[in-house]
Amino acid sequence: MPSRDLKQQLAERFREVNGDHPMTDADDVYVSTQFVAQELCAVHGRDAEAVRHLMLGQHLPLPGCLRSDGAEMVPADLFALADEAGGVEQLETWFTAHWADPATGKAEWNAYLSGQYVCLHSVTPATIQRKECLTATISAAANEPDAGSAQWSEQLHTLADELDTLEPAFTAYDRLRFGGPTSRDTCIEGIRARFPRP
């Protein structure tokens, strides 16, 4: 059956990008609360097989996760950016135009297509850029001349709090596929542990 073949191809592509890591029961519960099964796209008038074609053709991002039962888990707003861009055909041009440097825009497009932007509640060029700015600023904070001052601490925690609103909790599977701690581990939880609020 063609749809089964496409589903298998998509699963293989997902594992090429993310590695082949086991999903625990806790991982399954987490992704089921963060994402929807791709088959539910049909509820919104989107045929699941057509969606798989678009993903394999690099017009839409890969699923964020594959649940242990094989369900392709995607963001509920999977088509929001395409709709804003005026359609799937215009999405890449619209997306990459948000970066002044074309090479950076292309790199971000490729990252978007990987489905690995599970680090954001809502994946848009604006939230991607804001997350990058926040993580870079937070990571560099310890080297600032006024590090440790009350004003520095207040600003640092304000940045970590903002990042906290952008990012979900992550799960153990994410740490396996990314090969280590997540930005939440280092720039939110780690910062709060290293530099407690006064």
Short mmCIF file of C-alpha atoms in Angstrom, two decimals:
data_model
loop_
_atom_site.label_atom_id
_atom_site.label_comp_id
_atom_site.label_asym_id
_atom_site.label_seq_id
_atom_site.Cartn_x
_atom_site.Cartn_y
_atom_site.Cartn_z
CA MET A 1 0.00 0.00 0.00
CA PRO A 2 1.53 3.37 -1.02
CA SER A 3 0.71 5.14 2.25
CA ARG A 4 2.50 2.44 4.24
CA ASP A 5 5.53 2.79 1.95
CA LEU A 6 5.57 6.54 2.46
CA LYS A 7 5.21 6.13 6.20
CA GLN A 8 8.19 3.75 6.19
CA GLN A 9 10.24 6.14 4.04
CA LEU A 10 9.45 8.97 6.42
CA ALA A 11 10.41 6.89 9.45
CA GLU A 12 13.72 6.00 7.78
CA ARG A 13 14.40 9.65 6.95
CA PHE A 14 13.53 10.66 10.52
CA ARG A 15 16.06 8.14 11.91
CA GLU A 16 18.73 9.32 9.46
CA VAL A 17 18.37 12.82 10.89
CA ASN A 18 17.78 11.98 14.57
CA GLY A 19 19.48 8.62 15.08
CA ASP A 20 17.72 5.47 16.24
CA HIS A 21 17.05 5.94 19.95
CA PRO A 22 14.49 4.10 22.07
CA MET A 23 11.36 5.93 23.23
CA THR A 24 10.43 5.21 26.83
CA ASP A 25 6.89 5.25 28.21
CA ALA A 26 7.65 8.67 29.71
CA ASP A 27 8.87 9.91 26.31
CA ASP A 28 5.64 8.69 24.69
CA VAL A 29 3.51 10.49 27.27
CA TYR A 30 5.51 13.68 26.81
CA VAL A 31 5.32 13.77 23.00
CA SER A 32 1.62 12.93 23.12
CA THR A 33 1.04 16.08 25.17
CA GLN A 34 3.32 18.28 23.04
CA PHE A 35 2.30 17.10 19.56
CA VAL A 36 -0.57 15.57 17.58
CA ALA A 37 -0.47 12.41 15.48
CA GLN A 38 0.01 13.22 11.80
CA GLU A 39 -3.12 11.26 10.91
CA LEU A 40 -5.04 14.04 12.64
CA CYS A 41 -4.05 16.35 9.78
CA ALA A 42 -6.93 14.71 7.92
CA VAL A 43 -9.28 16.31 10.43
CA HIS A 44 -8.11 19.70 9.17
CA GLY A 45 -8.62 18.73 5.55
CA ARG A 46 -5.03 17.59 5.00
CA ASP A 47 -4.41 14.13 3.64
CA ALA A 48 -1.72 12.34 5.68
CA GLU A 49 -0.17 10.78 2.57
CA ALA A 50 0.08 14.17 0.87
CA VAL A 51 1.69 15.58 4.01
CA ARG A 52 4.29 12.79 3.97
CA HIS A 53 5.05 13.65 0.31
CA LEU A 54 5.63 17.27 1.30
CA MET A 55 7.92 16.25 4.15
CA LEU A 56 9.96 13.86 2.03
CA GLY A 57 10.15 16.52 -0.70
CA GLN A 58 11.57 19.01 1.83
CA HIS A 59 8.61 21.37 1.65
CA LEU A 60 7.48 20.79 5.26
CA PRO A 61 9.47 19.79 8.36
CA LEU A 62 9.84 16.17 9.38
CA PRO A 63 7.80 15.02 12.39
CA GLY A 64 9.09 16.30 15.71
CA CYS A 65 9.08 12.74 17.08
CA LEU A 66 8.16 9.18 16.24
CA ARG A 67 6.28 7.67 19.14
CA SER A 68 7.25 4.09 20.06
CA ASP A 69 4.11 2.83 18.29
CA GLY A 70 5.33 4.49 15.08
CA ALA A 71 2.93 7.44 15.18
CA GLU A 72 4.38 10.50 13.45
CA MET A 73 4.01 13.34 15.96
CA VAL A 74 3.78 16.84 14.52
CA PRO A 75 3.02 20.31 15.93
CA ALA A 76 -0.67 21.20 15.98
CA ASP A 77 0.24 24.31 13.97
CA LEU A 78 2.22 22.39 11.32
CA PHE A 79 0.66 24.38 8.47
CA ALA A 80 0.57 27.78 10.20
CA LEU A 81 3.76 29.10 8.60
CA ALA A 82 2.83 27.78 5.15
CA ASP A 83 -0.55 29.45 5.45
CA GLU A 84 1.09 32.72 6.51
CA ALA A 85 3.54 32.48 3.61
CA GLY A 86 0.69 32.06 1.11
CA GLY A 87 1.12 28.33 0.59
CA VAL A 88 3.66 25.54 0.83
CA GLU A 89 5.21 26.59 -2.49
CA GLN A 90 6.11 30.03 -1.09
CA LEU A 91 7.19 28.83 2.36
CA GLU A 92 10.96 28.50 1.78
CA THR A 93 11.28 31.96 0.18
CA TRP A 94 9.13 33.56 2.87
CA PHE A 95 10.99 31.76 5.69
CA THR A 96 14.56 32.45 4.54
CA ALA A 97 13.77 36.13 3.87
CA HIS A 98 13.61 36.67 7.64
CA TRP A 99 17.43 36.50 7.78
CA ALA A 100 19.55 39.23 6.21
CA ASP A 101 22.27 36.75 5.30
CA PRO A 102 21.02 34.26 2.67
CA ALA A 103 23.41 31.54 3.88
CA THR A 104 22.07 31.86 7.43
CA GLY A 105 18.51 31.80 6.12
CA LYS A 106 19.22 28.62 4.17
CA ALA A 107 20.87 26.98 7.20
CA GLU A 108 17.85 27.86 9.34
CA TRP A 109 15.51 26.50 6.67
CA ASN A 110 17.41 23.20 6.69
CA ALA A 111 17.22 23.12 10.49
CA TYR A 112 13.48 23.81 10.30
CA LEU A 113 13.01 20.97 7.80
CA SER A 114 14.79 18.55 10.15
CA GLY A 115 11.85 18.74 12.57
CA GLN A 116 14.33 19.30 15.39
CA TYR A 117 12.88 22.63 16.48
CA VAL A 118 11.13 20.74 19.27
CA CYS A 119 12.85 23.29 21.50
CA LEU A 120 10.10 25.85 20.89
CA HIS A 121 6.40 25.86 21.69
CA SER A 122 5.79 27.78 18.46
CA VAL A 123 8.31 27.53 15.61
CA THR A 124 8.50 30.78 13.65
CA PRO A 125 11.42 32.81 12.30
CA ALA A 126 10.82 35.32 15.12
CA THR A 127 10.91 32.72 17.91
CA ILE A 128 13.94 30.99 16.36
CA GLN A 129 15.83 34.29 16.27
CA ARG A 130 14.75 35.26 19.77
CA LYS A 131 15.80 31.89 21.18
CA GLU A 132 19.21 32.19 19.54
CA CYS A 133 19.66 35.70 20.94
CA LEU A 134 18.60 34.64 24.44
CA THR A 135 20.78 31.52 24.59
CA ALA A 136 23.83 33.43 23.28
CA THR A 137 23.34 36.26 25.78
CA ILE A 138 22.72 33.91 28.71
CA SER A 139 25.71 31.72 27.81
CA ALA A 140 28.02 34.76 27.70
CA ALA A 141 26.67 36.35 30.89
CA ALA A 142 29.22 34.82 33.28
CA ASN A 143 32.02 36.60 31.41
CA GLU A 144 30.48 40.07 31.66
CA PRO A 145 32.41 42.67 33.72
CA ASP A 146 29.55 43.14 36.19
CA ALA A 147 28.88 39.41 36.64
CA GLY A 148 27.54 38.72 40.10
CA SER A 149 26.09 42.18 40.70
CA ALA A 150 22.44 42.58 41.67
CA GLN A 151 21.58 44.29 38.38
CA TRP A 152 23.38 41.58 36.40
CA SER A 153 21.53 38.85 38.33
CA GLU A 154 18.17 40.48 37.75
CA GLN A 155 18.80 40.83 34.03
CA LEU A 156 20.09 37.26 33.75
CA HIS A 157 16.99 35.84 35.42
CA THR A 158 14.73 38.00 33.26
CA LEU A 159 16.36 36.48 30.16
CA ALA A 160 16.10 32.95 31.55
CA ASP A 161 12.45 33.54 32.41
CA GLU A 162 11.74 34.71 28.86
CA LEU A 163 13.47 31.66 27.42
CA ASP A 164 11.41 29.54 29.81
CA THR A 165 8.22 30.83 28.17
CA LEU A 166 9.49 29.91 24.68
CA GLU A 167 10.71 26.39 25.44
CA PRO A 168 8.89 23.21 26.45
CA ALA A 169 10.23 20.85 29.10
CA PHE A 170 12.02 18.43 26.70
CA THR A 171 12.31 14.71 27.40
CA ALA A 172 15.05 12.11 27.80
CA TYR A 173 14.75 11.21 24.10
CA ASP A 174 15.68 14.77 23.14
CA ARG A 175 18.89 14.55 25.13
CA LEU A 176 19.79 11.35 23.29
CA ARG A 177 19.18 12.69 19.81
CA PHE A 178 20.92 16.00 20.52
CA GLY A 179 23.83 14.19 22.16
CA GLY A 180 23.74 15.99 25.49
CA PRO A 181 22.00 18.64 27.53
CA THR A 182 19.34 20.85 25.97
CA SER A 183 19.23 24.63 26.04
CA ARG A 184 16.69 24.36 28.85
CA ASP A 185 19.22 22.34 30.86
CA THR A 186 22.04 24.83 30.35
CA CYS A 187 20.37 28.22 29.92
CA ILE A 188 17.37 27.92 32.23
CA GLU A 189 17.72 25.21 34.87
CA GLY A 190 21.53 25.39 34.93
CA ILE A 191 21.57 29.18 35.22
CA ARG A 192 19.01 29.15 38.02
CA ALA A 193 21.04 26.56 39.89
CA ARG A 194 24.41 28.32 39.41
CA PHE A 195 23.15 31.83 40.04
CA PRO A 196 20.14 31.66 42.38
CA ARG A 197 17.95 34.71 42.62
CA PRO A 198 19.08 36.92 45.54
#
